[in-house]
Amino acid sequence: MVVKTKDDVLSYPTVETVQEDSICKLVYAPARNVSDAINQKAQELARKAVAAFDGKGVFGVEMFLLEDDSLILCEIASRIHNSGHYTIEGCPLSQFDTHIRAILDLPIPPKSLELRQPSIMLNIIGGAAPDTHLKAAEHALSIPNASIHLYSKGAAKPGRKMGHITVTAPTMHEAETHIQPLIDVVDEIRSQRSDIKTQPQKSGPSKPAPSVAVIMGSDSDLKTLVPGLKLLKEYFGIEPAVDITSAHRTPEYMAEYSASAAARGIKVIIAAAGGAAHLPGMAAAHTALPVIGVPVKGSSLDGVDSLILGSFDPAIQRKVEAYAEQAKTENLDFKGTKMRELGWEKYFEQM
């Protein structure tokens, strides 16, 4: 959602919409699993697009996010938009407030467009019976932090938007957990329509984004890290992101992983530190996040065996290069991928 005034173009947070039967079913604010960089890129694109038009007020801007993280404009609606109804509860100023303020040239503080809390909006769509929207609203009365908006359209008609419900919570995962029973009710109402032949989209609450990252240069370090991983999960209820990346074997991936950690929601990085503690040191060089090094006992030579003696022999140099490439592939493409797919617990069990 973009607000255009006589002097400025402002934007609400980037949201994610879920479409069903060619109708917006859900709106997640903020968009889930979208980095800060993409969020800012989307808002910038929306503001530039709206700036090209005359007029003042709220504009709804829809776009597609492709797999390569590129964005494509889909539609620009020169009015308040269904995808922005969450702003009534989710933001200090709703899209209705800002629309009127923009038209009347009244002040709109930019911070009033920021999210108070994560919000999920669910559209109430008419079912087979004329009172289905009322049944959905009645069920919403038992949902924590649920705000009900009915549009006073009279009897429900199949496929017609009859209202919406917005749920807010301190975290997106908590909001998803609260609203899921209501989504189940709406899906049941939808299943009773004779014009619907497809199954509803089943997603359920998404997994909370990890706030702690644990990295190691080799899976041999996992044994040392397991007690701490268990403590995080079982005592503190924190499910960390666990990965294998080496300052020596996969320096590019290590740098990218560390540099993008904050944008992924990571608040702290824990890194296995063996020998000269290169991994936590190099990780810290690529992020402003706190990096904690966990000492890992080295081999019998205590790290001296990691030293590489340079050679002017081309044949030996090629062997060293081949060995390094093989170690990189094994670390990044095999062990790292396997740990991410299985999770650190199952991976450790198979070691």
mmCIF file of C-alpha atoms in Angstrom:
data_model
loop_
_atom_site.group_PDB
_atom_site.id
_atom_site.type_symbol
_atom_site.label_atom_id
_atom_site.label_comp_id
_atom_site.label_asym_id
_atom_site.label_seq_id
_atom_site.Cartn_x
_atom_site.Cartn_y
_atom_site.Cartn_z
ATOM 1 C CA MET A 1 0.000 0.000 0.000
ATOM 2 C CA VAL A 2 1.318 3.425 -1.019
ATOM 3 C CA VAL A 3 0.111 6.853 0.141
ATOM 4 C CA LYS A 4 0.670 9.775 -2.213
ATOM 5 C CA THR A 5 0.420 13.307 -0.836
ATOM 6 C CA LYS A 6 1.009 16.616 -2.549
ATOM 7 C CA ASP A 7 4.643 16.570 -1.399
ATOM 8 C CA ASP A 8 5.646 12.958 -0.806
ATOM 9 C CA VAL A 9 5.077 9.275 -1.543
ATOM 10 C CA LEU A 10 4.999 6.961 1.494
ATOM 11 C CA SER A 11 4.555 3.215 1.803
ATOM 12 C CA TYR A 12 3.105 0.749 4.275
ATOM 13 C CA PRO A 13 5.033 -2.487 5.015
ATOM 14 C CA THR A 14 5.285 -5.106 2.288
ATOM 15 C CA VAL A 15 2.634 -7.784 2.810
ATOM 16 C CA GLU A 16 2.070 -11.287 1.471
ATOM 17 C CA THR A 17 -1.286 -12.276 -0.021
ATOM 18 C CA VAL A 18 -2.649 -15.799 -0.487
ATOM 19 C CA GLN A 19 -5.110 -16.178 -3.358
ATOM 20 C CA GLU A 20 -7.800 -18.870 -3.572
ATOM 21 C CA ASP A 21 -10.486 -19.155 -6.274
ATOM 22 C CA SER A 22 -8.974 -15.956 -7.780
ATOM 23 C CA ILE A 23 -9.913 -14.090 -4.579
ATOM 24 C CA CYS A 24 -7.623 -12.829 -1.820
ATOM 25 C CA LYS A 25 -7.983 -15.234 1.093
ATOM 26 C CA LEU A 26 -5.243 -14.150 3.518
ATOM 27 C CA VAL A 27 -2.905 -11.208 4.038
ATOM 28 C CA TYR A 28 0.239 -11.575 6.137
ATOM 29 C CA ALA A 29 1.827 -8.364 7.415
ATOM 30 C CA PRO A 30 4.764 -8.334 7.233
ATOM 31 C CA ALA A 31 5.379 -10.756 4.379
ATOM 32 C CA ARG A 32 6.776 -14.053 5.671
ATOM 33 C CA ASN A 33 10.266 -15.277 4.768
ATOM 34 C CA VAL A 34 11.105 -12.088 2.900
ATOM 35 C CA SER A 35 14.398 -10.382 3.679
ATOM 36 C CA ASP A 36 14.683 -6.738 4.647
ATOM 37 C CA ALA A 37 16.446 -6.100 1.349
ATOM 38 C CA ILE A 38 13.537 -7.443 -0.713
ATOM 39 C CA ASN A 39 11.053 -5.649 1.534
ATOM 40 C CA GLN A 40 12.788 -2.335 0.909
ATOM 41 C CA LYS A 41 13.142 -3.089 -2.800
ATOM 42 C CA ALA A 42 9.413 -3.801 -3.088
ATOM 43 C CA GLN A 43 8.460 -0.604 -1.285
ATOM 44 C CA GLU A 44 10.808 1.439 -3.457
ATOM 45 C CA LEU A 45 9.346 -0.067 -6.635
ATOM 46 C CA ALA A 46 5.802 0.621 -5.409
ATOM 47 C CA ARG A 47 6.608 4.241 -4.557
ATOM 48 C CA LYS A 48 8.250 4.858 -7.945
ATOM 49 C CA ALA A 49 5.292 3.346 -9.777
ATOM 50 C CA VAL A 50 2.724 5.443 -7.901
ATOM 51 C CA ALA A 51 4.838 8.591 -8.268
ATOM 52 C CA ALA A 52 4.327 8.318 -12.034
ATOM 53 C CA PHE A 53 0.572 8.939 -11.626
ATOM 54 C CA ASP A 54 -1.344 12.124 -10.883
ATOM 55 C CA GLY A 55 -3.649 12.366 -7.903
ATOM 56 C CA LYS A 56 -3.480 11.921 -4.140
ATOM 57 C CA GLY A 57 -4.577 9.227 -1.728
ATOM 58 C CA VAL A 58 -3.948 5.527 -1.164
ATOM 59 C CA PHE A 59 -2.859 3.220 -3.983
ATOM 60 C CA GLY A 60 -2.829 -0.563 -3.779
ATOM 61 C CA VAL A 61 0.227 -1.995 -5.550
ATOM 62 C CA GLU A 62 0.392 -5.712 -6.303
ATOM 63 C CA MET A 63 3.508 -7.483 -7.552
ATOM 64 C CA PHE A 64 4.995 -10.929 -8.013
ATOM 65 C CA LEU A 65 8.160 -12.056 -6.228
ATOM 66 C CA LEU A 66 10.019 -14.497 -8.474
ATOM 67 C CA GLU A 67 12.348 -17.293 -7.396
ATOM 68 C CA ASP A 68 15.426 -15.211 -8.276
ATOM 69 C CA ASP A 69 14.152 -12.455 -5.910
ATOM 70 C CA SER A 70 13.227 -10.154 -8.788
ATOM 71 C CA LEU A 71 9.924 -8.243 -8.669
ATOM 72 C CA ILE A 72 7.287 -7.735 -11.369
ATOM 73 C CA LEU A 73 4.449 -5.221 -11.098
ATOM 74 C CA CYS A 74 1.035 -6.828 -11.481
ATOM 75 C CA GLU A 75 -1.608 -4.205 -10.717
ATOM 76 C CA ILE A 76 -1.976 -0.672 -9.355
ATOM 77 C CA ALA A 77 -5.344 0.213 -7.834
ATOM 78 C CA SER A 78 -5.954 3.940 -7.345
ATOM 79 C CA ARG A 79 -7.972 3.437 -4.154
ATOM 80 C CA ILE A 80 -7.927 1.795 -0.770
ATOM 81 C CA HIS A 81 -7.428 -1.928 -1.229
ATOM 82 C CA ASN A 82 -8.619 -5.159 0.364
ATOM 83 C CA SER A 83 -5.012 -6.170 1.053
ATOM 84 C CA GLY A 84 -4.644 -3.091 3.245
ATOM 85 C CA HIS A 85 -7.544 -3.701 5.628
ATOM 86 C CA TYR A 86 -5.114 -5.124 8.200
ATOM 87 C CA THR A 87 -3.899 -1.543 8.798
ATOM 88 C CA ILE A 88 -7.019 -0.792 10.873
ATOM 89 C CA GLU A 89 -5.560 -2.816 13.759
ATOM 90 C CA GLY A 90 -1.994 -3.307 12.566
ATOM 91 C CA CYS A 91 -0.800 0.291 12.114
ATOM 92 C CA PRO A 92 -1.201 3.604 13.996
ATOM 93 C CA LEU A 93 -3.022 5.060 10.976
ATOM 94 C CA SER A 94 -5.219 2.846 8.796
ATOM 95 C CA GLN A 95 -5.337 3.152 5.007
ATOM 96 C CA PHE A 96 -8.709 4.884 5.405
ATOM 97 C CA ASP A 97 -7.188 7.548 7.684
ATOM 98 C CA THR A 98 -4.233 8.188 5.404
ATOM 99 C CA HIS A 99 -6.434 8.296 2.307
ATOM 100 C CA ILE A 100 -8.518 11.132 3.762
ATOM 101 C CA ARG A 101 -5.452 12.926 5.135
ATOM 102 C CA ALA A 102 -3.688 12.769 1.767
ATOM 103 C CA ILE A 103 -6.712 14.152 -0.079
ATOM 104 C CA LEU A 104 -7.173 16.985 2.457
ATOM 105 C CA ASP A 105 -3.438 17.772 2.620
ATOM 106 C CA LEU A 106 -3.258 16.903 6.312
ATOM 107 C CA PRO A 107 -0.024 15.673 7.955
ATOM 108 C CA ILE A 108 0.884 11.967 7.730
ATOM 109 C CA PRO A 109 3.835 11.111 9.993
ATOM 110 C CA PRO A 110 5.830 8.339 8.215
ATOM 111 C CA LYS A 111 6.065 6.318 11.431
ATOM 112 C CA SER A 112 2.277 6.108 11.570
ATOM 113 C CA LEU A 113 2.484 3.687 8.619
ATOM 114 C CA GLU A 114 4.721 1.229 10.492
ATOM 115 C CA LEU A 115 3.422 -2.021 11.977
ATOM 116 C CA ARG A 116 2.455 -2.103 15.639
ATOM 117 C CA GLN A 117 2.460 -5.916 15.637
ATOM 118 C CA PRO A 118 2.462 -8.725 13.079
ATOM 119 C CA SER A 119 -1.044 -9.013 11.633
ATOM 120 C CA ILE A 120 -2.998 -11.551 9.607
ATOM 121 C CA MET A 121 -6.201 -10.662 7.775
ATOM 122 C CA LEU A 122 -8.655 -13.365 6.681
ATOM 123 C CA ASN A 123 -11.431 -12.532 4.243
ATOM 124 C CA ILE A 124 -14.883 -13.913 5.040
ATOM 125 C CA ILE A 125 -16.289 -15.291 1.796
ATOM 126 C CA GLY A 126 -19.943 -16.188 1.357
ATOM 127 C CA GLY A 127 -20.780 -19.908 1.425
ATOM 128 C CA ALA A 128 -23.683 -22.082 0.337
ATOM 129 C CA ALA A 129 -26.041 -20.759 3.032
ATOM 130 C CA PRO A 130 -27.006 -17.081 3.459
ATOM 131 C CA ASP A 131 -25.725 -16.912 7.055
ATOM 132 C CA THR A 132 -22.296 -18.520 6.647
ATOM 133 C CA HIS A 133 -20.481 -15.234 7.168
ATOM 134 C CA LEU A 134 -22.221 -14.826 10.518
ATOM 135 C CA LYS A 135 -21.082 -18.296 11.582
ATOM 136 C CA ALA A 136 -17.482 -17.411 10.731
ATOM 137 C CA ALA A 137 -17.740 -14.144 12.657
ATOM 138 C CA GLU A 138 -19.284 -15.932 15.641
ATOM 139 C CA HIS A 139 -16.389 -18.384 15.745
ATOM 140 C CA ALA A 140 -13.924 -15.476 15.614
ATOM 141 C CA LEU A 141 -15.254 -14.210 18.934
ATOM 142 C CA SER A 142 -13.233 -16.925 20.684
ATOM 143 C CA ILE A 143 -9.985 -16.127 18.825
ATOM 144 C CA PRO A 144 -7.460 -14.052 20.848
ATOM 145 C CA ASN A 145 -6.847 -10.540 19.501
ATOM 146 C CA ALA A 146 -9.354 -11.003 16.672
ATOM 147 C CA SER A 147 -11.125 -7.941 15.263
ATOM 148 C CA ILE A 148 -14.297 -8.633 13.255
ATOM 149 C CA HIS A 149 -15.463 -6.433 10.373
ATOM 150 C CA LEU A 150 -18.741 -7.279 8.646
ATOM 151 C CA TYR A 151 -19.725 -5.241 5.582
ATOM 152 C CA SER A 152 -23.524 -5.191 6.101
ATOM 153 C CA LYS A 153 -24.227 -6.678 2.678
ATOM 154 C CA GLY A 154 -27.246 -8.676 3.827
ATOM 155 C CA ALA A 155 -27.475 -12.362 2.948
ATOM 156 C CA ALA A 156 -24.276 -14.057 1.881
ATOM 157 C CA LYS A 157 -23.792 -15.180 -1.697
ATOM 158 C CA PRO A 158 -21.256 -17.857 -2.676
ATOM 159 C CA GLY A 159 -17.884 -16.274 -3.411
ATOM 160 C CA ARG A 160 -18.849 -12.769 -2.253
ATOM 161 C CA LYS A 161 -16.670 -10.897 0.256
ATOM 162 C CA MET A 162 -18.858 -10.406 3.314
ATOM 163 C CA GLY A 163 -16.243 -9.091 5.740
ATOM 164 C CA HIS A 164 -12.811 -9.729 7.169
ATOM 165 C CA ILE A 165 -11.152 -10.663 10.444
ATOM 166 C CA THR A 166 -7.731 -9.430 11.559
ATOM 167 C CA VAL A 167 -5.620 -11.129 14.220
ATOM 168 C CA THR A 168 -2.584 -9.435 15.776
ATOM 169 C CA ALA A 169 0.113 -10.920 18.022
ATOM 170 C CA PRO A 170 3.680 -10.202 19.204
ATOM 171 C CA THR A 171 5.067 -12.686 16.620
ATOM 172 C CA MET A 172 3.879 -13.941 13.264
ATOM 173 C CA HIS A 173 4.004 -17.549 14.484
ATOM 174 C CA GLU A 174 1.706 -16.697 17.399
ATOM 175 C CA ALA A 175 -0.716 -14.874 15.089
ATOM 176 C CA GLU A 176 -0.745 -17.872 12.732
ATOM 177 C CA THR A 177 -1.449 -20.223 15.628
ATOM 178 C CA HIS A 178 -4.376 -18.072 16.807
ATOM 179 C CA ILE A 179 -5.992 -17.726 13.387
ATOM 180 C CA GLN A 180 -5.570 -21.326 12.187
ATOM 181 C CA PRO A 181 -8.820 -22.634 13.815
ATOM 182 C CA LEU A 182 -10.701 -19.847 12.057
ATOM 183 C CA ILE A 183 -9.073 -20.722 8.729
ATOM 184 C CA ASP A 184 -10.291 -24.287 9.265
ATOM 185 C CA VAL A 185 -13.848 -22.993 9.765
ATOM 186 C CA VAL A 186 -13.656 -20.875 6.598
ATOM 187 C CA ASP A 187 -12.311 -23.862 4.650
ATOM 188 C CA GLU A 188 -15.221 -25.982 5.877
ATOM 189 C CA ILE A 189 -17.713 -23.302 4.746
ATOM 190 C CA ARG A 190 -15.998 -23.215 1.355
ATOM 191 C CA SER A 191 -16.194 -27.020 0.993
ATOM 192 C CA GLN A 192 -20.006 -26.875 1.197
ATOM 193 C CA ARG A 193 -20.283 -24.763 -1.959
ATOM 194 C CA SER A 194 -21.384 -26.681 -5.043
ATOM 195 C CA ASP A 195 -19.356 -24.406 -7.357
ATOM 196 C CA ILE A 196 -16.009 -25.341 -5.744
ATOM 197 C CA LYS A 197 -14.230 -28.444 -7.006
ATOM 198 C CA THR A 198 -10.691 -27.923 -5.671
ATOM 199 C CA GLN A 199 -9.272 -28.548 -2.208
ATOM 200 C CA PRO A 200 -8.424 -25.557 0.033
ATOM 201 C CA GLN A 201 -4.809 -24.495 0.353
ATOM 202 C CA LYS A 202 -3.483 -26.141 3.498
ATOM 203 C CA SER A 203 -0.487 -24.475 5.039
ATOM 204 C CA GLY A 204 -0.812 -24.210 8.812
ATOM 205 C CA PRO A 205 1.392 -22.006 10.984
ATOM 206 C CA SER A 206 4.824 -21.456 9.517
ATOM 207 C CA LYS A 207 7.897 -22.414 11.478
ATOM 208 C CA PRO A 208 9.264 -19.462 13.472
ATOM 209 C CA ALA A 209 12.287 -17.900 11.822
ATOM 210 C CA PRO A 210 15.462 -18.824 13.734
ATOM 211 C CA SER A 211 16.950 -16.042 15.852
ATOM 212 C CA VAL A 212 20.178 -17.947 16.601
ATOM 213 C CA ALA A 213 22.589 -19.339 14.007
ATOM 214 C CA VAL A 214 25.111 -22.047 14.890
ATOM 215 C CA ILE A 215 27.880 -22.695 12.356
ATOM 216 C CA MET A 216 30.826 -25.069 12.256
ATOM 217 C CA GLY A 217 33.707 -25.589 9.871
ATOM 218 C CA SER A 218 33.265 -29.368 9.818
ATOM 219 C CA ASP A 219 30.683 -31.857 10.985
ATOM 220 C CA SER A 220 33.364 -33.235 13.296
ATOM 221 C CA ASP A 221 32.683 -30.148 15.461
ATOM 222 C CA LEU A 222 29.032 -31.138 15.927
ATOM 223 C CA LYS A 223 29.815 -33.452 18.847
ATOM 224 C CA THR A 224 31.143 -30.477 20.839
ATOM 225 C CA LEU A 225 28.165 -28.305 19.941
ATOM 226 C CA VAL A 226 25.388 -30.838 20.669
ATOM 227 C CA PRO A 227 25.085 -30.085 24.435
ATOM 228 C CA GLY A 228 24.595 -26.390 23.695
ATOM 229 C CA LEU A 229 22.140 -27.122 20.881
ATOM 230 C CA LYS A 230 20.081 -29.311 23.204
ATOM 231 C CA LEU A 231 20.134 -26.606 25.883
ATOM 232 C CA LEU A 232 18.851 -23.999 23.413
ATOM 233 C CA LYS A 233 16.033 -26.230 22.197
ATOM 234 C CA GLU A 234 14.937 -28.107 25.314
ATOM 235 C CA TYR A 235 15.443 -25.471 28.016
ATOM 236 C CA PHE A 236 15.035 -22.137 26.244
ATOM 237 C CA GLY A 237 12.691 -23.265 23.451
ATOM 238 C CA ILE A 238 14.973 -21.831 20.754
ATOM 239 C CA GLU A 239 15.350 -23.812 17.520
ATOM 240 C CA PRO A 240 18.610 -22.534 15.995
ATOM 241 C CA ALA A 241 19.624 -22.554 12.346
ATOM 242 C CA VAL A 242 22.546 -24.997 12.126
ATOM 243 C CA ASP A 243 24.909 -25.093 9.160
ATOM 244 C CA ILE A 244 28.365 -26.170 8.037
ATOM 245 C CA THR A 245 30.551 -23.474 6.552
ATOM 246 C CA SER A 246 34.295 -23.093 6.691
ATOM 247 C CA ALA A 247 36.463 -19.976 6.640
ATOM 248 C CA HIS A 248 38.947 -22.001 4.564
ATOM 249 C CA ARG A 249 36.956 -24.475 2.465
ATOM 250 C CA THR A 250 33.865 -22.332 1.731
ATOM 251 C CA PRO A 251 34.946 -18.707 2.349
ATOM 252 C CA GLU A 252 32.456 -17.213 -0.134
ATOM 253 C CA TYR A 253 29.486 -19.043 1.381
ATOM 254 C CA MET A 254 30.698 -18.209 4.904
ATOM 255 C CA ALA A 255 30.882 -14.507 4.013
ATOM 256 C CA GLU A 256 27.455 -14.506 2.348
ATOM 257 C CA TYR A 257 25.910 -16.470 5.223
ATOM 258 C CA SER A 258 27.235 -14.047 7.827
ATOM 259 C CA ALA A 259 26.474 -10.882 5.864
ATOM 260 C CA SER A 260 22.836 -11.878 5.256
ATOM 261 C CA ALA A 261 22.194 -13.251 8.758
ATOM 262 C CA ALA A 262 20.628 -10.079 10.172
ATOM 263 C CA ALA A 263 18.254 -9.763 7.200
ATOM 264 C CA ARG A 264 17.084 -13.337 7.879
ATOM 265 C CA GLY A 265 16.152 -12.429 11.449
ATOM 266 C CA ILE A 266 19.262 -13.844 13.122
ATOM 267 C CA LYS A 267 20.188 -12.007 16.331
ATOM 268 C CA VAL A 268 23.400 -13.836 17.286
ATOM 269 C CA ILE A 269 25.839 -16.236 15.614
ATOM 270 C CA ILE A 270 27.520 -19.044 17.530
ATOM 271 C CA ALA A 271 30.570 -20.427 15.736
ATOM 272 C CA ALA A 272 32.821 -23.382 16.523
ATOM 273 C CA ALA A 273 36.324 -22.054 17.219
ATOM 274 C CA GLY A 274 39.177 -24.453 16.750
ATOM 275 C CA GLY A 275 42.877 -23.661 16.472
ATOM 276 C CA ALA A 276 43.202 -19.984 15.504
ATOM 277 C CA ALA A 277 39.408 -19.482 15.729
ATOM 278 C CA HIS A 278 39.226 -18.393 12.106
ATOM 279 C CA LEU A 279 35.503 -19.147 11.667
ATOM 280 C CA PRO A 280 34.082 -16.837 14.382
ATOM 281 C CA GLY A 281 36.682 -14.212 13.515
ATOM 282 C CA MET A 282 35.887 -14.208 9.806
ATOM 283 C CA ALA A 283 32.132 -14.388 10.462
ATOM 284 C CA ALA A 284 32.389 -11.322 12.698
ATOM 285 C CA ALA A 285 34.182 -9.480 9.896
ATOM 286 C CA HIS A 286 31.078 -9.776 7.708
ATOM 287 C CA THR A 287 28.316 -8.854 10.164
ATOM 288 C CA ALA A 288 27.500 -6.387 12.917
ATOM 289 C CA LEU A 289 25.747 -9.133 14.871
ATOM 290 C CA PRO A 290 27.434 -10.516 18.008
ATOM 291 C CA VAL A 291 29.469 -13.628 17.196
ATOM 292 C CA ILE A 292 30.238 -16.082 20.005
ATOM 293 C CA GLY A 293 33.126 -18.505 19.537
ATOM 294 C CA VAL A 294 32.798 -21.948 21.166
ATOM 295 C CA PRO A 295 36.223 -23.561 21.739
ATOM 296 C CA VAL A 296 36.623 -26.871 19.929
ATOM 297 C CA LYS A 297 39.610 -29.063 20.804
ATOM 298 C CA GLY A 298 41.877 -29.522 17.823
ATOM 299 C CA SER A 299 43.525 -32.648 16.514
ATOM 300 C CA SER A 300 46.592 -34.235 18.058
ATOM 301 C CA LEU A 301 48.736 -31.436 16.590
ATOM 302 C CA ASP A 302 46.273 -28.830 17.893
ATOM 303 C CA GLY A 303 45.799 -27.114 14.587
ATOM 304 C CA VAL A 304 49.372 -27.102 13.335
ATOM 305 C CA ASP A 305 48.353 -29.832 10.905
ATOM 306 C CA SER A 306 46.159 -27.267 9.171
ATOM 307 C CA LEU A 307 49.172 -25.279 7.994
ATOM 308 C CA ILE A 308 49.842 -25.542 4.263
ATOM 309 C CA LEU A 309 53.364 -25.486 2.942
ATOM 310 C CA GLY A 310 53.531 -23.546 -0.334
ATOM 311 C CA SER A 311 55.259 -25.232 -3.223
ATOM 312 C CA PHE A 312 56.556 -24.102 -6.583
ATOM 313 C CA ASP A 313 55.988 -27.545 -8.038
ATOM 314 C CA PRO A 314 53.081 -27.123 -10.517
ATOM 315 C CA ALA A 315 52.014 -30.744 -10.071
ATOM 316 C CA ILE A 316 51.741 -30.363 -6.293
ATOM 317 C CA GLN A 317 49.951 -27.034 -6.683
ATOM 318 C CA ARG A 318 47.333 -28.671 -8.899
ATOM 319 C CA LYS A 319 46.872 -31.421 -6.319
ATOM 320 C CA VAL A 320 46.437 -28.832 -3.557
ATOM 321 C CA GLU A 321 43.872 -26.967 -5.672
ATOM 322 C CA ALA A 322 42.016 -30.199 -6.444
ATOM 323 C CA TYR A 323 42.036 -31.154 -2.767
ATOM 324 C CA ALA A 324 40.656 -27.746 -1.778
ATOM 325 C CA GLU A 325 37.906 -27.976 -4.402
ATOM 326 C CA GLN A 326 37.001 -31.470 -3.251
ATOM 327 C CA ALA A 327 36.838 -30.300 0.382
ATOM 328 C CA LYS A 328 34.672 -27.340 -0.632
ATOM 329 C CA THR A 329 32.233 -29.566 -2.537
ATOM 330 C CA GLU A 330 32.048 -32.069 0.318
ATOM 331 C CA ASN A 331 31.477 -29.330 2.905
ATOM 332 C CA LEU A 332 29.022 -27.185 0.975
ATOM 333 C CA ASP A 333 27.152 -29.482 -1.379
ATOM 334 C CA PHE A 334 27.090 -32.725 0.584
ATOM 335 C CA LYS A 335 27.476 -32.340 4.338
ATOM 336 C CA GLY A 336 25.968 -28.860 4.583
ATOM 337 C CA THR A 337 22.981 -29.728 2.395
ATOM 338 C CA LYS A 338 22.385 -32.975 4.261
ATOM 339 C CA MET A 339 22.436 -31.232 7.659
ATOM 340 C CA ARG A 340 20.006 -28.543 6.486
ATOM 341 C CA GLU A 341 17.625 -31.182 5.099
ATOM 342 C CA LEU A 342 17.758 -33.587 8.044
ATOM 343 C CA GLY A 343 18.310 -31.113 10.868
ATOM 344 C CA TRP A 344 21.255 -31.323 13.222
ATOM 345 C CA GLU A 345 19.672 -33.964 15.500
ATOM 346 C CA LYS A 346 19.031 -36.588 12.827
ATOM 347 C CA TYR A 347 22.348 -35.770 11.164
ATOM 348 C CA PHE A 348 24.168 -36.350 14.468
ATOM 349 C CA GLU A 349 22.365 -39.659 14.972
ATOM 350 C CA GLN A 350 23.628 -40.895 11.600
ATOM 351 C CA MET A 351 27.235 -39.920 12.217
#
